[in-house]
Each structure stands twice: as structure tokens, then as C-alpha cells.
Amino acid sequence: MMFRGNSMQSEIIIEEVLLKRSQQKKKISPVNYKERLFVFTQRSLSYYDYDKEKRGNRKGSVDVKKIRCVETVDIEEQTPVERQYPFQIVYKDGLLYIYGTNEDSRRQWLEALQKEIKNNPYLLNKYHPGFFTNGKFLCCNQSCKTAPGCAIWELYNSLHSPSNVSKRLPGNLKLNRPSLPPIPGEAKSPLRIAVAEYDYQPQGQSGISLMKNHKYYILAEKDSDLWRVRDADGNEGDVPRTHLRERFETASETRKETGSCENDSPEKETPEDYEWFAGDITRAQSEQLLRQKGKEGAFMVRKSSQAGKYTMSVLSLAVENKNGTVKHYHVHSNSENKVYLAHNHCFDSLPKLITYHQHNSAGILTRLRHPVSTKLKKVPSSAALGNGLWELRRTDIVLLKELGSGQFGEVQLGKWKGEYDVAVKTIRESSMSEEEFLEEAEIMMKLNHPKLVRLYGVCTEKYPIYIVTEYMANGSLLSYLKDHGKELQPFQLLQMCHNVCAAMEFLEHHQFIHRDLAARNCLVDSDSTVKVSDFGMARYVLDDQYVSSVGTKFPVKWSAPEVFHYSNFSSKSDVWAFGILMWEVFSLGKHPYELYDNAQVVEKISQGFRLYRPHLSSETIYEIMYSCWHEIPEQRPTFHQLLSQIESFQNDEQP
Ligand code: ACK
């Protein structure tokens, strides 16, 4: 297999000779398997005749923009060894089955393809885990090649989720979820279907368990808290309705899932796919976002506080109030499972209702004109939110969701000007020496590097103070390593260290000391890039336990001897911490010196002991990290040297 750079549109991302299954375009054509040279560029996946190292004629090509799903395929019993690693490419005009040469080859193809298609317009949220063979899918027996998928394509949620705050799962996911069987004798009654939003274990005898993303029939609403549901295996039981989200599907849409394929799969099925769907935000947040949009007919649909229901919020400026008026409408459903705002206008689905009201106000405040999105949108890398001013307007920021707790207080996901995602550190009173921080915040804002988490600005006029930074969809490097490290290859781990080293070289060049470099203070972006965060912030923490080298929170295990003995910080003490960070990366998020407490670490380090080689690290990589732990700071490499060592290693061999 070959990997190439992909900076140019037509450059090859990956190419390999793989087995391709015939597409059986006619039902009677036999299945056969041919070796083809597959060449994947940002534009297309093409395959060629291939004989004795020679590329022959092009036999076919799929436009990358038309790809809707890339996933593994379940193998049948007694599949020969050379066909153990199939994957499928579902695209607008067909379905392609290809076989990786081994698990690694398949994973690399999946990752490369999934990365390139993630912004494609019509990704599928369901797929077929089984092959389409001799006129039907082995997984669900549907006989039409374009029939809607029968299992949830789990990766779709992370590639395409509206509140893409959920973490991306790298690697390939194989999920084979059965679709619900029809309820005997109930085929003509309106089917109410709900999807579990969380796993649930039954408390009493009458309950059944729920599995996240699986579908259930709603049989009855027992009271305001409980629904009686039936799962795909026919088990019935009571479950809390807060764990389910009702899907507004008509009976015909449900039927499509289990057989008929008069129509091609709908491009967008659930409200989640739409620009206007805001998911779990509160009434107050929706009002703030609509007002920030400030346009007549700005609207969004959010989940109502009543489980399984939706609310539509609309802004009109054509009323006296200068901020405009926001109205909230419940989306009702009738006994035929049709949805409506006003009784006389009922629709099969929520998207259809919205389309109607985009053209007709029909009883609502104003026609729906401007969808307000809570989908993730990064601030363009060149932008300074405050136009050079570091004080931002608090009213331009809507806090949407807590991400976690940091050294100074909570970290929240926020929207700036109703459009861009930002992370907001809300600073608790007396957790930070603000004056000193504010004196330097402007300098920190100017430290601009692609591998440093951008500091956009602050809101300081009252408590809680806000520190507004770049939002990083995959959270801290430490939790990412713990959750997904096993899916990463050593070369990817080294790439993460390279990212951090590049940022640190930049800080070193600007004579700026981080003082608390560790995996917990780095963040991972949606494309798995790692960026260094919280640079210089350690100086402003007002917590004796953290600031004093004998305090329980002081990061002794990341500190060079001159730091824990004399509080002597320098770029060279950052280099020591970088060595520990490399160790954390190659140990997939292990805690360094896990058997020792801080005092024992001071003693051991002073005696010359150092961390052992993590088993994912080669000798050469270990030599690099080890060199960071020289007792004498001057003998440690600079970040500049470390960066070129890592790069030459990346160019020469695999770690
Ligand atoms: O691992 P996490 O989900 O990612 O939990 C921590 C938590 O807040 C406390 O630090 C998350 N976090 C911090 N800063 C950001 C940011 N800029 N973007 C996204 N998540 C962040 C971090």
C-alpha cells in the first residue's frame, strides 16, 4: 500500500492492488473477483487493469463527492482467506465491494475514504451490513440495490451530527443492528417509533433494556414518565420516556425500511440532518441565538422539554419591540402520526412541515426564512473575533453546553454571534489572578500558530469572566488517548507528538514558557490534529496546592528537577515535560510513574531513575523522549532540534 501527500486536489492519497467484486449490474451476471489497481485522490476513486507492475486501462471511477457511505461488510461463512476484509462504497449510482489485503489495509482505506467524504452532502445514516448477492441484501432480504439501509451507520453521527460535540470514533465500526420486525396484526395502525438516546438497564420486572441508537415501537404511554415499548426481538417492557426520542416517521416510511423500494432512499430522513435542527438547547438559548441572527423569519427546531416532542422557535422583527419577538410553537402529532402546528395543515414528517411553512405563514408569526444552525462551525483560522480588540461582547456569546471542569472553573461550548463555535472558560471568582492575566492576555492572543489553541478574547466586565478560545471537538488529548488510543497506529501517535512539538518550537522561538505541558493540557480537533492549550496559564492559578511544588496538585511528574527544587522554569523545563507527554502518548494515556506519589517521584528522579520505554515506542522514539530528561537543562535538546529529529524519523521509517 502506498500513502502520498494530499495537498493538491489530484494527488494520490492512497493506492493499492485490491480485489474487486463484480458489480452485478444485471441481475443475471455472475459474481466474480478481479484484481484492480485502486487509486484514490481527493476527486475520485478509480480502478485500473493491473498486470506485472503496469497500470493498464481505467476500468471505472467513482466521484468522491457522490460517495454516501464507506463501511465494512459482514463476511459469509467459508469465505476464502483472500476475501476476509471486504468494505463497501455506497455512492449515488451504485455499490462497490472491495477487499482489503488484510485488516490493516482495510482500516487504512476506510479511514482515508471516510476522512475525504465527511463533508459530502448526502451521507447515509443507515447502511446494509450484508452483501447484495443474487438480487437481494443478505442482511435484510431487500431486493432493490438502492433500498434504504437496515442498520444504523454509526459513523454517520460523528461525521454529520448536528451537535457534533460527541466524540469522533476513529477507525471502522461494524454494527449490525436489526430493523424492527412488523407487529403482527398491527400493520395498518400508525406505528410510533422511538430511538433510544441512552443505554438503559431495567429497574424492575416490567422493564426492558434499551440500547443507544436502537429503535423501539411505542406501544403505549403509561403515564407522563413511562412508555411501554417493544424491541426488535419482540420483548416488551416499560422504560423511562426521557431515554427515548420519538421519530416522526409515517407508516410508509417505516415500510420502506423493511422491503418495498419504489423510491430511492430519502436523502434526509430525520430532523437531525437539517440546518434548522438545534437539538437539545433551552428556550432561553434559542431566543438568544435567534436574536443574534437578527433576521425576520429566523427559525430553528429544538427538542421540547417534553420527551419525544419538538418545539419550533421563530423570530419576527415586524413588531414594535426593537429586539423582535420570538414565538415558540409545539409540534403536535395526531393519531395518524402526522405532524402539525395548526390542525388544518398536517404533514408526514417534520421536514415536510418546515418546507410548507417556509412558503406559507399559515397561522404562525411569520414565514420561516432563515434557519439558525447550531451545527459546528469553526472560526476561520485568520479571524480575530474582536477585530483586534481582545474584549469581546458577552451578549455575542451563547453558552450551549458544559464540556467539563478546568483549573479555573467550567469550560462550555458556546456560539459566537450565533454562528461560530468557541470554547468558553468561565472563571470562578478568586480562582485566578485576573489583573496579571489580563495584562498578558493580549500577548497570548497574538501567539498564533496552527498547533496552538487560539485564544480569541475575554469578557471581563463582570463575573464570571470568560476566556474565549478555539473549540476542539475531540476534547483533551489525555481522554482521547484513553478512549481511542488503541485504534491509533504508532505513526499516528508520533504525528500527535509532532503537532505538539511544532507548537512548542513556536513558543520557544518567542521565548514563551508553557509551564504546564501535559497531555491533559492539549486538545484534539475533529480531524485528530493535536493543539497545545493553556500556554502560560499556570502563572495565574490562585491555588496553593497547584502553585507550590509541595502542593498535591503541582504537576511534579511533568516537572524537571530544577522546577520541583527551585521553581526554575525555562523552555528546557518545557522540554522535560514534552518528554513526559511523549511517554503519555505512546502509553495511550497512562499516568506516569503510576506506582509512586509525588514525593517518591522527586526522590527517584533525583537518584537518576527515569520512565521505562512504552511498548508502542521503538528504541529510537524512546531515545528522543529520554533525551528530554537529562538532569542538566542545557544538555536537553531544544524544541527546534526535537522537531527535526521527529521529522527525519518520520521520513525514514515507521516508529
Ligand atoms: O476531555 P474533555 O472533554 O476536553 O474535558 C476537558 C474539559 O473541557 C476541562 O478542560 C474540555 N475542553 C477544554 N477546553 C476545550 C476546548 N477549547 N474545546 C473543547 N473542549 C475543551 C476538555
Coordinates of C-alpha atoms in Angstrom, one line a residue, residues 63-537:
D63 CA -16.6 10.7 -7.9
V64 CA -15.7 11.2 -4.3
K65 CA -18.4 13.8 -3.9
K66 CA -21.0 11.2 -4.8
I67 CA -20.0 8.8 -2.1
R68 CA -22.6 8.4 0.7
C69 CA -21.2 5.7 2.9
V70 CA -18.0 3.7 3.3
E71 CA -18.1 0.8 5.7
T72 CA -17.1 -2.8 6.2
V73 CA -19.3 -5.7 5.0
D74 CA -20.1 -8.8 7.0
I75 CA -18.5 -11.9 5.6
E76 CA -20.3 -15.1 4.9
E77 CA -19.3 -18.4 6.3
Q78 CA -16.5 -20.2 4.4
T79 CA -15.2 -17.1 2.8
P80 CA -11.7 -17.7 1.4
V81 CA -8.7 -16.1 3.0
E82 CA -8.2 -13.5 0.3
R83 CA -11.7 -12.1 0.8
Q84 CA -11.7 -11.7 4.6
Y85 CA -11.6 -7.9 4.7
P86 CA -14.4 -6.5 2.4
F87 CA -15.6 -3.0 2.5
Q88 CA -18.3 -1.2 0.6
I89 CA -18.6 2.1 -1.1
V90 CA -22.2 3.3 -1.5
Y91 CA -22.4 6.1 -4.0
K92 CA -25.1 7.9 -5.9
D93 CA -25.2 5.5 -8.8
G94 CA -24.2 2.2 -7.2
L95 CA -22.5 0.0 -4.8
L96 CA -18.9 -1.2 -4.9
Y97 CA -17.4 -4.1 -2.9
I98 CA -13.7 -4.1 -2.5
Y99 CA -11.4 -6.4 -0.4
G100 CA -8.5 -5.1 1.7
T101 CA -5.5 -7.3 1.6
N102 CA -5.5 -7.5 5.4
E103 CA -7.2 -5.8 8.4
D104 CA -4.6 -3.0 8.3
S105 CA -5.1 -2.4 4.6
R106 CA -8.9 -2.2 5.0
R107 CA -8.7 0.1 8.0
Q108 CA -6.4 2.5 6.1
W109 CA -8.7 2.6 3.1
L110 CA -11.7 3.1 5.4
E111 CA -10.0 5.9 7.2
A112 CA -8.8 7.6 4.1
L113 CA -12.2 7.4 2.4
Q114 CA -14.2 8.4 5.4
K115 CA -12.0 11.4 6.0
E116 CA -12.5 12.7 2.5
I117 CA -16.3 12.2 2.3
K118 CA -17.1 13.7 5.7
N119 CA -18.5 16.9 4.1
N120 CA -20.4 15.2 1.4
P121 CA -23.9 16.4 1.1
Y122 CA -25.9 13.2 1.2
L123 CA -24.2 10.9 3.6
L124 CA -26.5 8.0 4.6
N125 CA -27.4 7.4 8.2
K126 CA -28.1 3.7 7.6
Y127 CA -26.4 1.1 5.5
H128 CA -26.5 -2.6 4.7
P129 CA -24.0 -4.7 6.7
G130 CA -24.5 -7.7 4.4
F131 CA -23.6 -8.1 0.7
F132 CA -26.1 -7.6 -2.1
T133 CA -25.9 -11.0 -3.7
N134 CA -28.1 -12.5 -6.4
G135 CA -30.7 -9.9 -6.3
K136 CA -31.0 -9.3 -2.5
F137 CA -29.3 -8.0 0.5
L138 CA -28.1 -10.8 2.8
C139 CA -28.8 -8.7 5.9
C140 CA -32.4 -7.8 5.3
N141 CA -33.5 -9.6 2.1
Q142 CA -34.5 -6.3 0.4
S143 CA -34.4 -6.9 -3.3
C144 CA -33.6 -3.5 -4.5
K145 CA -30.0 -2.3 -4.6
T146 CA -30.9 1.2 -3.6
A147 CA -33.2 0.1 -0.8
P148 CA -32.6 2.1 2.4
G149 CA -30.1 0.6 4.8
C150 CA -31.3 -1.7 7.6
A151 CA -28.6 -0.9 10.2
I152 CA -27.6 2.5 11.6
W153 CA -24.3 3.7 10.2
E154 CA -22.8 4.7 13.5
L155 CA -20.0 6.7 11.9
Y156 CA -22.6 9.0 10.3
N157 CA -23.4 10.5 13.7
S158 CA -19.9 11.5 14.3
L159 CA -19.3 12.7 10.7
H160 CA -22.5 14.5 10.4
S161 CA -24.2 15.0 13.8
P162 CA -25.8 18.4 14.3
S163 CA -24.4 18.8 17.7
N164 CA -21.1 17.3 16.8
V165 CA -20.0 17.6 20.3
S166 CA -20.0 13.9 20.5
K167 CA -16.5 12.5 20.1
R168 CA -15.5 11.1 16.7
L169 CA -14.7 7.4 16.8
P170 CA -11.7 6.8 14.6
G171 CA -11.3 3.5 12.8
N172 CA -14.0 1.3 11.3
L173 CA -17.1 0.4 13.2
K174 CA -19.0 -2.6 12.4
L175 CA -22.6 -2.5 13.6
N176 CA -25.2 -4.9 12.6
R177 CA -28.5 -3.7 14.0
P178 CA -31.6 -5.4 13.0
S179 CA -34.5 -3.3 11.9
L180 CA -37.8 -3.8 13.7
P181 CA -40.0 -6.6 12.6
P182 CA -43.5 -5.7 11.7
I183 CA -46.0 -6.0 14.5
P184 CA -48.3 -8.9 13.5
G185 CA -51.9 -7.7 13.0
E186 CA -50.9 -4.1 13.6
A187 CA -49.6 -3.4 10.1
K188 CA -52.3 -0.9 9.3
S189 CA -52.2 1.0 12.6
P190 CA -49.9 4.0 12.8
L191 CA -46.6 2.9 14.0
R192 CA -44.9 5.0 16.5
I193 CA -41.2 4.5 16.6
A194 CA -38.6 5.8 19.0
V195 CA -34.9 5.7 19.1
A196 CA -33.0 5.2 22.4
E197 CA -30.8 8.1 23.2
Y198 CA -29.1 6.4 26.1
D199 CA -28.5 2.9 27.2
Y200 CA -30.9 1.8 30.0
Q201 CA -31.0 -1.2 32.3
P202 CA -34.4 -2.2 33.7
Q203 CA -35.0 -1.5 37.3
G204 CA -38.0 -3.8 38.0
Q205 CA -39.6 -6.8 36.4
S206 CA -41.7 -4.9 34.0
G207 CA -38.9 -3.1 32.3
I208 CA -36.7 -4.0 29.3
S209 CA -33.2 -2.7 28.5
L210 CA -32.6 0.0 25.9
M211 CA -29.5 0.3 23.7
K212 CA -28.5 3.6 22.4
N213 CA -29.5 4.3 18.8
H214 CA -31.6 1.2 18.6
K215 CA -35.2 1.5 17.6
Y216 CA -38.3 0.6 19.6
Y217 CA -42.0 0.6 18.9
I218 CA -44.0 2.7 21.3
L219 CA -47.0 0.6 22.4
A220 CA -48.5 2.9 25.0
E221 CA -47.8 5.9 27.0
K222 CA -48.4 4.6 30.5
D223 CA -48.0 7.9 32.3
S224 CA -46.0 11.1 31.9
D225 CA -42.8 9.2 32.7
L226 CA -43.1 5.8 31.3
W227 CA -43.6 4.3 27.8
R228 CA -44.4 0.7 27.1
V229 CA -42.2 -0.3 24.1
R230 CA -41.3 -3.4 22.1
D231 CA -37.8 -4.1 20.9
A232 CA -36.6 -5.8 17.7
D233 CA -36.7 -9.2 19.3
G234 CA -40.3 -8.7 20.4
N235 CA -39.6 -8.1 24.1
E236 CA -42.0 -5.7 25.7
G237 CA -41.5 -3.6 28.8
D238 CA -41.7 -0.2 30.4
V239 CA -38.9 2.3 30.0
P240 CA -38.4 6.0 31.0
R241 CA -39.5 8.2 28.1
T242 CA -36.7 10.5 28.8
H243 CA -34.4 7.9 27.3
L244 CA -36.2 7.8 24.0
R245 CA -36.7 10.2 21.2
E246 CA -39.7 9.6 19.1
R247 CA -39.1 9.6 15.4
F248 CA -41.7 11.2 13.2
E249 CA -42.0 8.5 10.5
T250 CA -45.0 7.7 8.6
A251 CA -46.1 4.1 8.2
S252 CA -45.0 4.2 4.6
E253 CA -41.5 5.4 5.6
T254 CA -41.3 2.5 8.0
R255 CA -42.4 0.1 5.4
K256 CA -39.7 1.3 3.1
E257 CA -37.2 0.1 5.7
T258 CA -38.5 -3.4 5.6
G259 CA -38.9 -4.1 1.9
S260 CA -40.5 -2.0 -0.7
C261 CA -38.2 0.2 -2.7
E262 CA -40.5 2.2 -5.0
N263 CA -38.4 5.2 -4.2
D264 CA -34.7 5.6 -3.7
S265 CA -33.7 6.2 -0.1
P266 CA -34.7 9.6 1.1
E267 CA -31.7 11.9 1.2
K268 CA -32.6 13.2 4.6
E269 CA -34.7 11.3 7.0
T270 CA -34.6 12.7 10.4
P271 CA -34.8 16.3 11.6
E272 CA -31.2 15.9 12.9
D273 CA -29.9 16.2 9.3
Y274 CA -31.3 19.6 8.7
E275 CA -29.7 23.0 9.1
W276 CA -32.6 24.2 11.3
F277 CA -32.4 21.4 13.8
A278 CA -30.9 22.7 17.1
G279 CA -31.3 19.6 19.2
D280 CA -31.0 20.0 23.0
I281 CA -31.0 23.7 23.6
T282 CA -33.2 25.6 26.0
R283 CA -35.9 28.1 25.3
A284 CA -33.6 30.9 26.5
Q285 CA -30.7 29.8 24.4
S286 CA -32.9 29.5 21.3
E287 CA -34.1 33.1 21.9
Q288 CA -30.6 34.4 22.2
L289 CA -29.4 32.6 19.1
L290 CA -32.4 33.9 17.0
R291 CA -31.9 37.4 18.2
Q292 CA -28.2 37.3 17.3
K293 CA -29.2 36.2 13.8
G294 CA -31.4 39.3 13.9
K295 CA -33.4 38.5 10.7
E296 CA -37.1 38.4 10.0
G297 CA -38.2 34.8 10.0
A298 CA -35.1 33.4 11.6
F299 CA -36.1 30.0 13.0
M300 CA -35.0 26.7 14.5
V301 CA -36.5 23.5 15.8
R302 CA -35.3 22.1 19.1
K303 CA -36.2 19.2 21.3
S304 CA -39.0 20.2 23.6
S305 CA -38.8 19.7 27.4
Q306 CA -41.4 17.0 26.9
A307 CA -39.5 13.9 25.8
G308 CA -40.0 12.9 22.2
K309 CA -41.6 16.3 21.2
Y310 CA -40.2 19.2 19.2
T311 CA -40.6 22.9 19.5
M312 CA -40.2 25.4 16.7
S313 CA -39.0 28.9 17.6
V314 CA -39.4 31.8 15.2
L315 CA -38.2 35.5 15.3
S316 CA -40.2 38.3 13.8
L317 CA -38.9 41.9 13.7
A318 CA -42.1 43.3 12.3
V319 CA -43.4 44.1 15.8
E320 CA -42.8 47.2 17.9
N321 CA -40.2 45.6 20.2
K322 CA -36.8 46.6 18.9
N323 CA -35.3 43.2 19.7
G324 CA -38.1 41.5 17.8
T325 CA -40.5 38.9 19.1
V326 CA -39.7 35.2 19.5
K327 CA -42.6 32.7 19.5
H328 CA -42.3 29.1 20.3
Y329 CA -44.7 26.5 18.7
H330 CA -45.2 22.9 19.9
V331 CA -45.1 20.5 17.0
H332 CA -48.1 18.2 17.6
S333 CA -48.8 14.8 16.2
N334 CA -52.2 13.3 15.5
S335 CA -53.5 9.8 15.8
E336 CA -52.3 9.1 12.2
N337 CA -48.8 10.1 13.3
K338 CA -48.9 13.3 11.1
V339 CA -47.3 16.4 12.5
Y340 CA -48.7 19.9 12.6
L341 CA -48.5 23.3 14.1
A342 CA -52.1 24.2 13.2
H343 CA -54.8 21.5 13.0
N344 CA -55.6 22.1 9.4
H345 CA -52.1 21.7 8.0
C346 CA -50.8 18.2 8.7
F347 CA -47.6 16.6 7.3
D348 CA -46.0 13.2 7.0
S349 CA -42.8 14.5 8.6
L350 CA -41.2 17.4 10.3
P351 CA -39.1 18.4 7.3
K352 CA -42.2 18.5 5.2
L353 CA -43.9 20.7 7.7
I354 CA -41.0 23.1 7.7
T355 CA -40.9 23.2 3.9
Y356 CA -44.6 24.1 3.9
H357 CA -44.1 26.9 6.4
Q358 CA -41.1 28.3 4.5
H359 CA -43.6 29.3 1.9
N360 CA -46.8 29.9 4.0
S361 CA -47.0 31.6 7.3
A362 CA -50.4 29.8 7.7
G363 CA -51.1 30.9 11.3
I364 CA -47.6 31.3 12.6
L365 CA -45.9 34.6 13.4
T366 CA -44.0 34.8 10.1
R367 CA -42.9 32.6 7.2
L368 CA -39.8 30.6 8.1
R369 CA -37.0 32.3 6.2
H370 CA -33.6 31.9 7.8
P371 CA -32.6 28.6 9.5
V372 CA -30.4 29.2 12.5
S373 CA -27.9 26.4 12.9
T374 CA -26.2 25.0 15.9
K375 CA -24.1 22.8 13.7
L376 CA -20.4 23.1 14.3
K377 CA -18.7 25.9 12.5
K378 CA -15.1 26.9 13.3
V379 CA -14.0 30.4 13.4
P380 CA -11.9 30.9 10.2
S381 CA -8.3 30.5 11.2
S382 CA -7.3 34.0 10.1
A383 CA -10.1 35.7 12.1
A384 CA -9.7 37.7 15.2
L385 CA -13.2 37.8 16.8
G386 CA -12.8 41.1 18.4
N387 CA -11.3 42.8 15.3
G388 CA -8.0 43.3 17.2
L389 CA -9.8 44.1 20.4
W390 CA -9.4 41.4 23.0
E391 CA -12.5 42.4 25.0
L392 CA -15.5 40.6 23.4
R393 CA -19.1 41.5 23.8
R394 CA -20.7 39.0 26.3
T395 CA -24.0 39.3 24.5
D396 CA -22.4 37.9 21.3
I397 CA -21.8 34.6 23.1
V398 CA -24.4 32.0 23.9
L399 CA -23.3 29.2 26.2
L400 CA -24.7 25.9 24.9
K401 CA -23.3 23.0 26.8
E402 CA -20.8 22.2 29.6
L403 CA -17.7 20.5 28.3
G404 CA -16.0 19.8 31.6
S405 CA -14.3 21.4 34.5
G406 CA -10.9 23.0 34.3
Q407 CA -8.4 24.7 36.6
F408 CA -10.3 27.9 36.9
G409 CA -13.9 26.8 36.5
E410 CA -16.2 25.3 33.9
V411 CA -15.5 25.0 30.2
Q412 CA -18.5 25.4 28.0
L413 CA -19.2 25.1 24.3
G414 CA -20.5 28.4 23.0
K415 CA -21.7 30.1 19.9
W416 CA -20.2 33.4 19.0
K417 CA -22.5 35.8 17.0
G418 CA -24.9 32.8 16.6
E419 CA -22.6 31.2 14.1
Y420 CA -19.2 30.1 15.2
D421 CA -18.2 27.5 17.8
V422 CA -16.0 28.7 20.6
A423 CA -14.9 27.2 23.9
V424 CA -15.6 29.5 26.9
K425 CA -13.7 29.1 30.2
T426 CA -15.9 30.7 32.8
I427 CA -13.7 31.9 35.6
R428 CA -14.8 31.4 39.2
E429 CA -14.2 34.4 41.4
S430 CA -10.8 34.3 43.1
S431 CA -9.6 31.2 41.2
M432 CA -7.3 33.3 39.0
S433 CA -5.1 36.4 39.4
E434 CA -7.0 38.3 36.8
E435 CA -5.1 41.5 36.6
E436 CA -1.9 39.7 35.8
F437 CA -3.6 37.5 33.3
L438 CA -5.3 40.4 31.6
E439 CA -2.0 42.3 31.3
E440 CA -0.7 39.4 29.3
A441 CA -3.8 38.1 27.5
E442 CA -3.2 40.4 24.6
I443 CA 0.3 38.9 24.1
M444 CA -1.1 35.4 24.4
M445 CA -3.7 36.3 21.8
K446 CA -1.0 37.3 19.3
L447 CA 0.6 33.9 19.7
N448 CA -0.9 32.5 16.6
H449 CA 0.1 29.1 15.4
P450 CA -1.8 26.3 13.7
K451 CA -0.9 23.9 16.5
L452 CA -1.7 26.3 19.4
V453 CA -5.3 26.5 20.6
R454 CA -6.3 30.1 19.6
L455 CA -7.2 32.5 22.4
Y456 CA -9.9 34.7 20.8
G457 CA -10.6 37.1 23.6
V458 CA -12.1 37.7 27.0
C459 CA -15.2 39.2 28.7
T460 CA -14.0 40.8 31.8
E461 CA -16.6 43.4 32.8
K462 CA -18.3 41.1 35.4
Y463 CA -18.2 37.7 36.9
P464 CA -17.9 35.0 35.7
I465 CA -15.1 36.2 33.5
Y466 CA -15.0 34.5 30.1
I467 CA -11.9 33.3 28.4
V468 CA -12.9 32.5 24.8
T469 CA -10.8 30.0 22.8
E470 CA -10.9 27.8 19.8
Y471 CA -13.3 24.9 20.2
M472 CA -11.7 21.5 19.8
A473 CA -14.3 18.8 19.0
N474 CA -12.4 15.8 20.4
G475 CA -11.6 17.2 23.8
S476 CA -8.4 16.7 25.8
L477 CA -5.5 14.6 24.4
L478 CA -5.5 12.6 27.6
S479 CA -9.1 11.4 27.3
Y480 CA -8.7 10.9 23.6
L481 CA -5.7 8.6 24.1
K482 CA -7.6 6.6 26.8
D483 CA -10.7 6.3 24.7
H484 CA -9.4 5.8 21.2
G485 CA -5.6 5.2 21.6
K486 CA -6.0 1.5 20.8
E487 CA -7.3 2.4 17.3
L488 CA -4.2 4.5 16.5
Q489 CA -1.1 3.4 14.8
P490 CA 2.4 4.3 16.1
F491 CA 2.9 6.6 13.2
Q492 CA -0.3 8.5 14.2
L493 CA 0.9 8.7 17.8
L494 CA 4.2 10.2 16.5
Q495 CA 2.2 12.6 14.4
M496 CA 0.5 13.8 17.6
C497 CA 3.9 14.4 19.2
H498 CA 5.0 16.2 16.1
N499 CA 2.0 18.5 16.4
V500 CA 2.8 19.4 20.0
C501 CA 6.5 19.8 19.2
A502 CA 5.7 22.2 16.4
A503 CA 3.6 24.4 18.7
M504 CA 6.3 24.2 21.4
E505 CA 9.0 25.2 18.9
F506 CA 7.0 28.2 18.1
L507 CA 6.6 29.1 21.8
E508 CA 10.4 28.5 22.3
H509 CA 11.1 30.8 19.4
H510 CA 9.0 33.5 21.0
Q511 CA 10.7 32.9 24.4
F512 CA 7.3 32.0 25.9
I513 CA 7.3 29.2 28.5
H514 CA 4.3 27.0 28.8
R515 CA 4.9 25.8 32.4
D516 CA 2.3 23.0 32.4
L517 CA 2.7 21.0 29.2
A518 CA 1.0 17.6 29.6
A519 CA -1.5 15.5 27.6
R520 CA -4.3 16.9 29.8
N521 CA -3.5 20.4 28.5
C522 CA -3.5 19.6 24.8
L523 CA -6.7 19.2 22.8
V524 CA -7.7 17.2 19.8
D525 CA -9.5 18.6 16.8
S526 CA -12.2 16.9 14.7
D527 CA -9.5 15.7 12.2
S528 CA -7.4 14.4 15.1
T529 CA -4.9 17.2 15.0
V530 CA -3.5 18.0 18.4
K531 CA -3.0 21.5 19.6
V532 CA -1.4 22.9 22.7
S533 CA -3.7 24.7 25.1
D534 CA -3.4 26.8 28.3
F535 CA 0.0 28.1 27.5
G536 CA 1.3 30.3 30.2
M537 CA -1.9 30.0 32.2

